PDB file of N, CA and C in Angstrom:
ATOM      1  N   MET A   1      56.848  70.564 -55.312  1.00  0.00           N
ATOM      2  CA  MET A   1      57.400  70.596 -54.470  1.00  0.00           C
ATOM      3  C   MET A   1      58.662  71.012 -55.458  1.00  0.00           C
ATOM      4  N   GLY A   2      58.584  71.414 -56.786  1.00  0.00           N
ATOM      5  CA  GLY A   2      59.536  72.114 -57.428  1.00  0.00           C
ATOM      6  C   GLY A   2      58.892  72.627 -58.654  1.00  0.00           C
ATOM      7  N   ARG A   3      59.410  73.950 -59.020  1.00  0.00           N
ATOM      8  CA  ARG A   3      58.673  73.969 -60.199  1.00  0.00           C
ATOM      9  C   ARG A   3      59.674  74.796 -61.233  1.00  0.00           C
ATOM     10  N   CYS A   4      59.419  74.400 -62.116  1.00  0.00           N
ATOM     11  CA  CYS A   4      59.908  75.315 -63.424  1.00  0.00           C
ATOM     12  C   CYS A   4      59.269  76.765 -64.420  1.00  0.00           C
ATOM     13  N   ASN A   5      60.328  77.750 -64.499  1.00  0.00           N
ATOM     14  CA  ASN A   5      59.427  79.356 -64.392  1.00  0.00           C
ATOM     15  C   ASN A   5      60.863  79.821 -65.012  1.00  0.00           C
ATOM     16  N   ARG A   6      59.938  80.451 -66.196  1.00  0.00           N
ATOM     17  CA  ARG A   6      60.827  81.560 -66.861  1.00  0.00           C
ATOM     18  C   ARG A   6      61.468  83.345 -66.137  1.00  0.00           C
ATOM     19  N   PRO A   7      62.648  83.420 -65.539  1.00  0.00           N
ATOM     20  CA  PRO A   7      62.930  84.525 -65.168  1.00  0.00           C
ATOM     21  C   PRO A   7      62.261  85.915 -65.585  1.00  0.00           C
ATOM     22  N   SER A   8      61.847  86.933 -65.052  1.00  0.00           N
ATOM     23  CA  SER A   8      61.765  87.964 -65.845  1.00  0.00           C
ATOM     24  C   SER A   8      62.542  89.272 -64.453  1.00  0.00           C
ATOM     25  N   GLY A   9      61.826  90.416 -65.208  1.00  0.00           N
ATOM     26  CA  GLY A   9      62.845  91.407 -64.817  1.00  0.00           C
ATOM     27  C   GLY A   9      63.927  91.659 -64.131  1.00  0.00           C
ATOM     28  N   LEU A  10      64.664  92.041 -62.937  1.00  0.00           N
ATOM     29  CA  LEU A  10      65.975  92.031 -62.739  1.00  0.00           C
ATOM     30  C   LEU A  10      66.391  90.364 -62.866  1.00  0.00           C
ATOM     31  N   LEU A  11      65.947  90.114 -62.588  1.00  0.00           N
ATOM     32  CA  LEU A  11      66.670  88.125 -62.471  1.00  0.00           C
ATOM     33  C   LEU A  11      66.729  88.059 -63.811  1.00  0.00           C
ATOM     34  N   ARG A  12      66.227  88.147 -64.352  1.00  0.00           N
ATOM     35  CA  ARG A  12      66.619  87.832 -66.025  1.00  0.00           C
ATOM     36  C   ARG A  12      67.435  88.449 -66.970  1.00  0.00           C
ATOM     37  N   HIS A  13      67.590  89.952 -66.241  1.00  0.00           N
ATOM     38  CA  HIS A  13      68.752  90.338 -67.025  1.00  0.00           C
ATOM     39  C   HIS A  13      69.948  90.217 -66.548  1.00  0.00           C
ATOM     40  N   PHE A  14      70.248  90.589 -64.807  1.00  0.00           N
ATOM     41  CA  PHE A  14      71.311  90.174 -64.242  1.00  0.00           C
ATOM     42  C   PHE A  14      71.625  88.388 -64.511  1.00  0.00           C
ATOM     43  N   SER A  15      70.528  87.473 -64.055  1.00  0.00           N
ATOM     44  CA  SER A  15      70.928  85.704 -64.507  1.00  0.00           C
ATOM     45  C   SER A  15      71.320  86.180 -66.279  1.00  0.00           C
ATOM     46  N   HIS A  16      70.988  86.201 -66.750  1.00  0.00           N
ATOM     47  CA  HIS A  16      70.771  85.862 -68.074  1.00  0.00           C
ATOM     48  C   HIS A  16      70.633  84.811 -68.838  1.00  0.00           C
ATOM     49  N   ALA A  17      69.459  83.755 -67.628  1.00  0.00           N
ATOM     50  CA  ALA A  17      68.780  82.753 -67.445  1.00  0.00           C
ATOM     51  C   ALA A  17      68.536  82.475 -68.506  1.00  0.00           C
ATOM     52  N   ASP A  18      67.756  81.418 -68.973  1.00  0.00           N
ATOM     53  CA  ASP A  18      66.482  80.956 -69.789  1.00  0.00           C
ATOM     54  C   ASP A  18      65.484  80.755 -68.861  1.00  0.00           C
ATOM     55  N   PHE A  19      65.941  79.445 -67.502  1.00  0.00           N
ATOM     56  CA  PHE A  19      64.765  79.298 -66.745  1.00  0.00           C
ATOM     57  C   PHE A  19      65.650  78.560 -65.631  1.00  0.00           C
ATOM     58  N   VAL A  20      64.820  79.092 -64.529  1.00  0.00           N
ATOM     59  CA  VAL A  20      64.795  78.810 -62.869  1.00  0.00           C
ATOM     60  C   VAL A  20      63.901  77.867 -62.994  1.00  0.00           C
ATOM     61  N   ILE A  21      64.644  77.038 -62.028  1.00  0.00           N
ATOM     62  CA  ILE A  21      64.006  75.664 -61.386  1.00  0.00           C
ATOM     63  C   ILE A  21      64.171  75.837 -60.108  1.00  0.00           C
ATOM     64  N   TRP A  22      63.109  75.895 -58.785  1.00  0.00           N
ATOM     65  CA  TRP A  22      63.544  76.459 -57.765  1.00  0.00           C
ATOM     66  C   TRP A  22      62.442  74.691 -56.972  1.00  0.00           C
ATOM     67  N   PHE A  23      63.234  74.558 -55.748  1.00  0.00           N
ATOM     68  CA  PHE A  23      62.338  73.038 -55.093  1.00  0.00           C
ATOM     69  C   PHE A  23      61.902  74.197 -53.362  1.00  0.00           C
ATOM     70  N   ALA A  24      60.913  73.452 -53.681  1.00  0.00           N
ATOM     71  CA  ALA A  24      60.316  74.116 -51.953  1.00  0.00           C
ATOM     72  C   ALA A  24      61.602  73.286 -50.934  1.00  0.00           C
ATOM     73  N   ALA A  25      61.794  73.813 -50.604  1.00  0.00           N
ATOM     74  CA  ALA A  25      63.138  72.966 -49.419  1.00  0.00           C
ATOM     75  C   ALA A  25      61.703  72.536 -48.220  1.00  0.00           C
ATOM     76  N   ASN A  26      60.957  73.391 -47.643  1.00  0.00           N
ATOM     77  CA  ASN A  26      60.532  72.514 -46.113  1.00  0.00           C
ATOM     78  C   ASN A  26      59.139  71.447 -47.042  1.00  0.00           C
ATOM     79  N   ASN A  27      58.915  70.924 -48.414  1.00  0.00           N
ATOM     80  CA  ASN A  27      58.401  69.947 -48.974  1.00  0.00           C
ATOM     81  C   ASN A  27      59.086  69.357 -48.580  1.00  0.00           C
ATOM     82  N   CYS A  28      59.937  69.260 -49.371  1.00  0.00           N
ATOM     83  CA  CYS A  28      61.540  67.817 -49.987  1.00  0.00           C
ATOM     84  C   CYS A  28      61.821  67.816 -48.171  1.00  0.00           C
ATOM     85  N   ARG A  29      61.982  68.916 -48.091  1.00  0.00           N
ATOM     86  CA  ARG A  29      62.581  67.929 -46.273  1.00  0.00           C
ATOM     87  C   ARG A  29      61.855  67.567 -45.268  1.00  0.00           C
ATOM     88  N   ASP A  30      60.591  67.999 -45.418  1.00  0.00           N
ATOM     89  CA  ASP A  30      58.926  67.506 -44.113  1.00  0.00           C
ATOM     90  C   ASP A  30      58.682  65.686 -45.054  1.00  0.00           C
ATOM     91  N   VAL A  31      58.917  65.735 -46.439  1.00  0.00           N
ATOM     92  CA  VAL A  31      58.543  64.996 -46.582  1.00  0.00           C
ATOM     93  C   VAL A  31      59.939  63.695 -46.445  1.00  0.00           C
ATOM     94  N   ALA A  32      60.662  63.896 -46.434  1.00  0.00           N
ATOM     95  CA  ALA A  32      62.332  63.268 -46.410  1.00  0.00           C
ATOM     96  C   ALA A  32      62.593  62.732 -47.534  1.00  0.00           C
ATOM     97  N   ILE A  33      62.393  62.646 -48.714  1.00  0.00           N
ATOM     98  CA  ILE A  33      62.388  62.378 -49.329  1.00  0.00           C
ATOM     99  C   ILE A  33      64.144  61.967 -50.306  1.00  0.00           C
ATOM    100  N   THR A  34      64.715  60.957 -50.524  1.00  0.00           N
ATOM    101  CA  THR A  34      65.823  60.178 -51.458  1.00  0.00           C
ATOM    102  C   THR A  34      66.557  60.635 -51.819  1.00  0.00           C
ATOM    103  N   ARG A  35      67.747  60.933 -51.964  1.00  0.00           N
ATOM    104  CA  ARG A  35      68.764  61.283 -53.293  1.00  0.00           C
ATOM    105  C   ARG A  35      68.057  61.551 -54.957  1.00  0.00           C
ATOM    106  N   TRP A  36      67.420  59.795 -54.516  1.00  0.00           N
ATOM    107  CA  TRP A  36      66.635  59.383 -55.577  1.00  0.00           C
ATOM    108  C   TRP A  36      65.514  59.990 -55.954  1.00  0.00           C
ATOM    109  N   GLN A  37      64.847  60.376 -54.915  1.00  0.00           N
ATOM    110  CA  GLN A  37      63.829  60.809 -55.493  1.00  0.00           C
ATOM    111  C   GLN A  37      63.822  62.145 -56.103  1.00  0.00           C
ATOM    112  N   MET A  38      64.913  63.278 -55.513  1.00  0.00           N
ATOM    113  CA  MET A  38      64.782  64.267 -55.751  1.00  0.00           C
ATOM    114  C   MET A  38      65.774  64.507 -57.047  1.00  0.00           C
ATOM    115  N   GLU A  39      66.991  63.138 -57.516  1.00  0.00           N
ATOM    116  CA  GLU A  39      66.906  63.304 -58.985  1.00  0.00           C
ATOM    117  C   GLU A  39      66.239  63.008 -59.634  1.00  0.00           C
ATOM    118  N   ALA A  40      64.517  62.113 -59.345  1.00  0.00           N
ATOM    119  CA  ALA A  40      63.638  62.331 -60.540  1.00  0.00           C
ATOM    120  C   ALA A  40      62.668  63.398 -60.097  1.00  0.00           C
ATOM    121  N   LEU A  41      62.795  64.377 -59.115  1.00  0.00           N
ATOM    122  CA  LEU A  41      62.055  65.135 -59.356  1.00  0.00           C
ATOM    123  C   LEU A  41      62.919  66.748 -60.631  1.00  0.00           C
ATOM    124  N   ILE A  42      64.349  66.344 -60.108  1.00  0.00           N
ATOM    125  CA  ILE A  42      65.251  67.259 -60.891  1.00  0.00           C
ATOM    126  C   ILE A  42      64.805  67.014 -62.244  1.00  0.00           C
ATOM    127  N   PHE A  43      64.521  65.663 -63.079  1.00  0.00           N
ATOM    128  CA  PHE A  43      64.290  65.152 -64.174  1.00  0.00           C
ATOM    129  C   PHE A  43      62.806  65.650 -64.517  1.00  0.00           C
ATOM    130  N   HIS A  44      61.856  65.530 -63.437  1.00  0.00           N
ATOM    131  CA  HIS A  44      61.077  66.589 -64.399  1.00  0.00           C
ATOM    132  C   HIS A  44      60.479  67.514 -64.489  1.00  0.00           C
ATOM    133  N   GLU A  45      61.415  68.149 -63.097  1.00  0.00           N
ATOM    134  CA  GLU A  45      61.667  69.874 -63.892  1.00  0.00           C
ATOM    135  C   GLU A  45      61.895  70.205 -65.185  1.00  0.00           C
ATOM    136  N   LEU A  46      62.898  69.703 -65.057  1.00  0.00           N
ATOM    137  CA  LEU A  46      63.892  69.691 -66.787  1.00  0.00           C
ATOM    138  C   LEU A  46      63.379  69.495 -67.790  1.00  0.00           C
ATOM    139  N   LYS A  47      62.056  68.594 -67.720  1.00  0.00           N
ATOM    140  CA  LYS A  47      61.305  68.143 -69.523  1.00  0.00           C
ATOM    141  C   LYS A  47      60.336  69.288 -69.363  1.00  0.00           C
ATOM    142  N   HIS A  48      59.701  70.519 -68.373  1.00  0.00           N
ATOM    143  CA  HIS A  48      59.673  71.803 -68.453  1.00  0.00           C
ATOM    144  C   HIS A  48      59.965  72.505 -69.494  1.00  0.00           C
ATOM    145  N   ALA A  49      61.386  72.715 -69.375  1.00  0.00           N
ATOM    146  CA  ALA A  49      62.638  73.298 -70.518  1.00  0.00           C
ATOM    147  C   ALA A  49      62.080  72.936 -71.038  1.00  0.00           C
ATOM    148  N   LYS A  50      62.633  73.347 -72.931  1.00  0.00           N
ATOM    149  CA  LYS A  50      62.447  73.617 -73.964  1.00  0.00           C
ATOM    150  C   LYS A  50      62.939  74.505 -74.737  1.00  0.00           C
ATOM    151  N   MET A  51      63.831  74.289 -75.520  1.00  0.00           N
ATOM    152  CA  MET A  51      64.410  75.432 -76.494  1.00  0.00           C
ATOM    153  C   MET A  51      63.874  75.181 -77.519  1.00  0.00           C
ATOM    154  N   GLU A  52      62.899  75.508 -78.215  1.00  0.00           N
ATOM    155  CA  GLU A  52      62.708  75.859 -79.677  1.00  0.00           C
ATOM    156  C   GLU A  52      63.212  77.205 -80.787  1.00  0.00           C
ATOM    157  N   ASP A  53      63.770  77.021 -81.990  1.00  0.00           N
ATOM    158  CA  ASP A  53      63.753  77.738 -82.704  1.00  0.00           C
ATOM    159  C   ASP A  53      64.518  79.073 -81.705  1.00  0.00           C
ATOM    160  N   GLY A  54      65.680  78.477 -80.925  1.00  0.00           N
ATOM    161  CA  GLY A  54      66.304  80.057 -80.412  1.00  0.00           C
ATOM    162  C   GLY A  54      65.672  80.453 -79.412  1.00  0.00           C
ATOM    163  N   GLU A  55      64.437  80.140 -78.595  1.00  0.00           N
ATOM    164  CA  GLU A  55      63.180  80.753 -78.403  1.00  0.00           C
ATOM    165  C   GLU A  55      63.095  79.246 -76.441  1.00  0.00           C
ATOM    166  N   ALA A  56      63.197  80.623 -74.838  1.00  0.00           N
ATOM    167  CA  ALA A  56      63.161  79.341 -73.922  1.00  0.00           C
ATOM    168  C   ALA A  56      61.660  79.059 -74.061  1.00  0.00           C
ATOM    169  N   VAL A  57      60.932  77.714 -74.325  1.00  0.00           N
ATOM    170  CA  VAL A  57      59.534  77.608 -73.938  1.00  0.00           C
ATOM    171  C   VAL A  57      58.762  76.603 -72.640  1.00  0.00           C
ATOM    172  N   LEU A  58      58.430  77.305 -71.858  1.00  0.00           N
ATOM    173  CA  LEU A  58      58.005  76.360 -70.792  1.00  0.00           C
ATOM    174  C   LEU A  58      56.562  75.160 -71.458  1.00  0.00           C
ATOM    175  N   VAL A  59      57.257  74.098 -70.948  1.00  0.00           N
ATOM    176  CA  VAL A  59      56.062  72.460 -72.020  1.00  0.00           C
ATOM    177  C   VAL A  59      55.368  72.296 -70.600  1.00  0.00           C
ATOM    178  N   PRO A  60      54.548  72.261 -70.993  1.00  0.00           N
ATOM    179  CA  PRO A  60      53.349  72.006 -69.908  1.00  0.00           C
ATOM    180  C   PRO A  60      52.714  70.023 -69.279  1.00  0.00           C
ATOM    181  N   HIS A  61      52.510  69.656 -68.020  1.00  0.00           N
ATOM    182  CA  HIS A  61      52.556  68.143 -68.046  1.00  0.00           C
ATOM    183  C   HIS A  61      51.814  67.916 -68.921  1.00  0.00           C
ATOM    184  N   GLU A  62      52.158  67.025 -69.977  1.00  0.00           N
ATOM    185  CA  GLU A  62      51.972  65.938 -71.342  1.00  0.00           C
ATOM    186  C   GLU A  62      51.794  64.604 -70.894  1.00  0.00           C
ATOM    187  N   TRP A  63      51.288  64.016 -71.179  1.00  0.00           N
ATOM    188  CA  TRP A  63      51.233  62.296 -71.016  1.00  0.00           C
ATOM    189  C   TRP A  63      53.616  61.910 -71.386  1.00  0.00           C
ATOM    190  N   GLU A  64      53.769  61.699 -72.810  1.00  0.00           N
ATOM    191  CA  GLU A  64      54.874  61.319 -72.392  1.00  0.00           C
ATOM    192  C   GLU A  64      56.166  62.101 -71.797  1.00  0.00           C
ATOM    193  N   GLY A  65      56.001  63.354 -71.670  1.00  0.00           N
ATOM    194  CA  GLY A  65      56.720  63.096 -70.606  1.00  0.00           C
ATOM    195  C   GLY A  65      56.826  62.809 -69.191  1.00  0.00           C
ATOM    196  N   PHE A  66      55.062  62.229 -68.716  1.00  0.00           N
ATOM    197  CA  PHE A  66      55.193  61.669 -67.541  1.00  0.00           C
ATOM    198  C   PHE A  66      55.641  60.056 -67.653  1.00  0.00           C
ATOM    199  N   ALA A  67      55.807  59.406 -69.259  1.00  0.00           N
ATOM    200  CA  ALA A  67      55.964  57.791 -69.046  1.00  0.00           C
ATOM    201  C   ALA A  67      57.279  57.900 -69.304  1.00  0.00           C
ATOM    202  N   GLU A  68      58.080  58.576 -69.822  1.00  0.00           N
ATOM    203  CA  GLU A  68      59.475  59.210 -69.559  1.00  0.00           C
ATOM    204  C   GLU A  68      59.508  59.585 -68.293  1.00  0.00           C
ATOM    205  N   GLU A  69      59.586  59.825 -67.843  1.00  0.00           N
ATOM    206  CA  GLU A  69      59.755  59.953 -66.144  1.00  0.00           C
ATOM    207  C   GLU A  69      58.927  58.787 -65.301  1.00  0.00           C
ATOM    208  N   ILE A  70      57.829  57.644 -65.295  1.00  0.00           N
ATOM    209  CA  ILE A  70      57.912  56.552 -64.876  1.00  0.00           C
ATOM    210  C   ILE A  70      58.183  55.705 -66.431  1.00  0.00           C
ATOM    211  N   ASP A  71      59.356  55.443 -66.758  1.00  0.00           N
ATOM    212  CA  ASP A  71      60.192  54.670 -67.575  1.00  0.00           C
ATOM    213  C   ASP A  71      61.611  54.302 -66.632  1.00  0.00           C
ATOM    214  N   ARG A  72      61.829  55.726 -66.446  1.00  0.00           N
ATOM    215  CA  ARG A  72      63.378  55.549 -65.953  1.00  0.00           C
ATOM    216  C   ARG A  72      62.949  56.007 -64.281  1.00  0.00           C
ATOM    217  N   TYR A  73      62.021  56.277 -63.605  1.00  0.00           N
ATOM    218  CA  TYR A  73      62.213  56.505 -61.791  1.00  0.00           C
ATOM    219  C   TYR A  73      61.014  55.834 -61.122  1.00  0.00           C
ATOM    220  N   GLY A  74      59.995  55.165 -62.426  1.00  0.00           N
ATOM    221  CA  GLY A  74      58.936  54.864 -61.601  1.00  0.00           C
ATOM    222  C   GLY A  74      57.916  55.561 -60.476  1.00  0.00           C
ATOM    223  N   PHE A  75      56.920  54.817 -59.979  1.00  0.00           N
ATOM    224  CA  PHE A  75      56.089  56.055 -59.107  1.00  0.00           C
ATOM    225  C   PHE A  75      57.017  56.688 -58.181  1.00  0.00           C
ATOM    226  N   TRP A  76      57.488  57.398 -58.700  1.00  0.00           N
ATOM    227  CA  TRP A  76      58.351  57.788 -57.119  1.00  0.00           C
ATOM    228  C   TRP A  76      57.551  58.981 -56.431  1.00  0.00           C
ATOM    229  N   ASN A  77      57.020  59.478 -56.947  1.00  0.00           N
ATOM    230  CA  ASN A  77      55.717  60.628 -56.512  1.00  0.00           C
ATOM    231  C   ASN A  77      54.361  60.034 -55.997  1.00  0.00           C
ATOM    232  N   ARG A  78      54.450  60.420 -54.922  1.00  0.00           N
ATOM    233  CA  ARG A  78      52.983  59.517 -55.091  1.00  0.00           C
ATOM    234  C   ARG A  78      51.438  60.388 -55.699  1.00  0.00           C
ATOM    235  N   GLY A  79      52.040  61.670 -56.118  1.00  0.00           N
ATOM    236  CA  GLY A  79      50.930  62.157 -57.012  1.00  0.00           C
ATOM    237  C   GLY A  79      51.208  61.670 -58.522  1.00  0.00           C
ATOM    238  N   LEU A  80      51.695  60.611 -58.841  1.00  0.00           N
ATOM    239  CA  LEU A  80      51.587  59.510 -59.989  1.00  0.00           C
ATOM    240  C   LEU A  80      51.147  58.343 -59.998  1.00  0.00           C
ATOM    241  N   LYS A  81      50.966  58.153 -57.998  1.00  0.00           N
ATOM    242  CA  LYS A  81      50.100  56.891 -57.642  1.00  0.00           C
ATOM    243  C   LYS A  81      48.451  56.868 -58.562  1.00  0.00           C
ATOM    244  N   PRO A  82      47.688  58.233 -58.773  1.00  0.00           N
ATOM    245  CA  PRO A  82      46.709  57.757 -59.526  1.00  0.00           C
ATOM    246  C   PRO A  82      46.348  57.205 -61.248  1.00  0.00           C
ATOM    247  N   ILE A  83      47.448  57.511 -61.500  1.00  0.00           N
ATOM    248  CA  ILE A  83      47.561  57.444 -63.046  1.00  0.00           C
ATOM    249  C   ILE A  83      48.612  55.431 -63.326  1.00  0.00           C
ATOM    250  N   ALA A  84      49.042  55.479 -62.305  1.00  0.00           N
ATOM    251  CA  ALA A  84      48.924  53.306 -61.993  1.00  0.00           C
ATOM    252  C   ALA A  84      48.724  52.592 -63.261  1.00  0.00           C
ATOM    253  N   SER A  85      47.555  52.685 -63.226  1.00  0.00           N
ATOM    254  CA  SER A  85      46.793  51.910 -63.278  1.00  0.00           C
ATOM    255  C   SER A  85      46.266  51.979 -64.926  1.00  0.00           C
ATOM    256  N   ALA A  86      46.495  53.411 -65.432  1.00  0.00           N
ATOM    257  CA  ALA A  86      46.179  53.200 -66.818  1.00  0.00           C
ATOM    258  C   ALA A  86      47.486  53.308 -67.535  1.00  0.00           C
ATOM    259  N   VAL A  87      49.066  53.511 -67.639  1.00  0.00           N
ATOM    260  CA  VAL A  87      49.665  53.277 -67.149  1.00  0.00           C
ATOM    261  C   VAL A  87      50.219  52.280 -67.902  1.00  0.00           C
ATOM    262  N   SER A  88      50.096  51.386 -66.711  1.00  0.00           N
ATOM    263  CA  SER A  88      50.142  48.885 -67.027  1.00  0.00           C
ATOM    264  C   SER A  88      48.917  48.900 -68.079  1.00  0.00           C
TER     265      SER A  88
END
């Protein structure tokens, strides 16, 4: 539904951005997510962005990030349902 990326090329040059987070409008619209689910999605994608020693780093999916996401938003995304029993 979304993705956190490092910009490159002209986008990086002109934006001076360390990260770009995009959301697939058709997925968000077709699934008809709520504002609360959109907030959870933004939180999830922001967990991928990290600065280490002044350098922008993309963080892969890790258990700790999911645990914090689930603590805050519950199983907001059907993709999290398979790990529900493990978290319990």
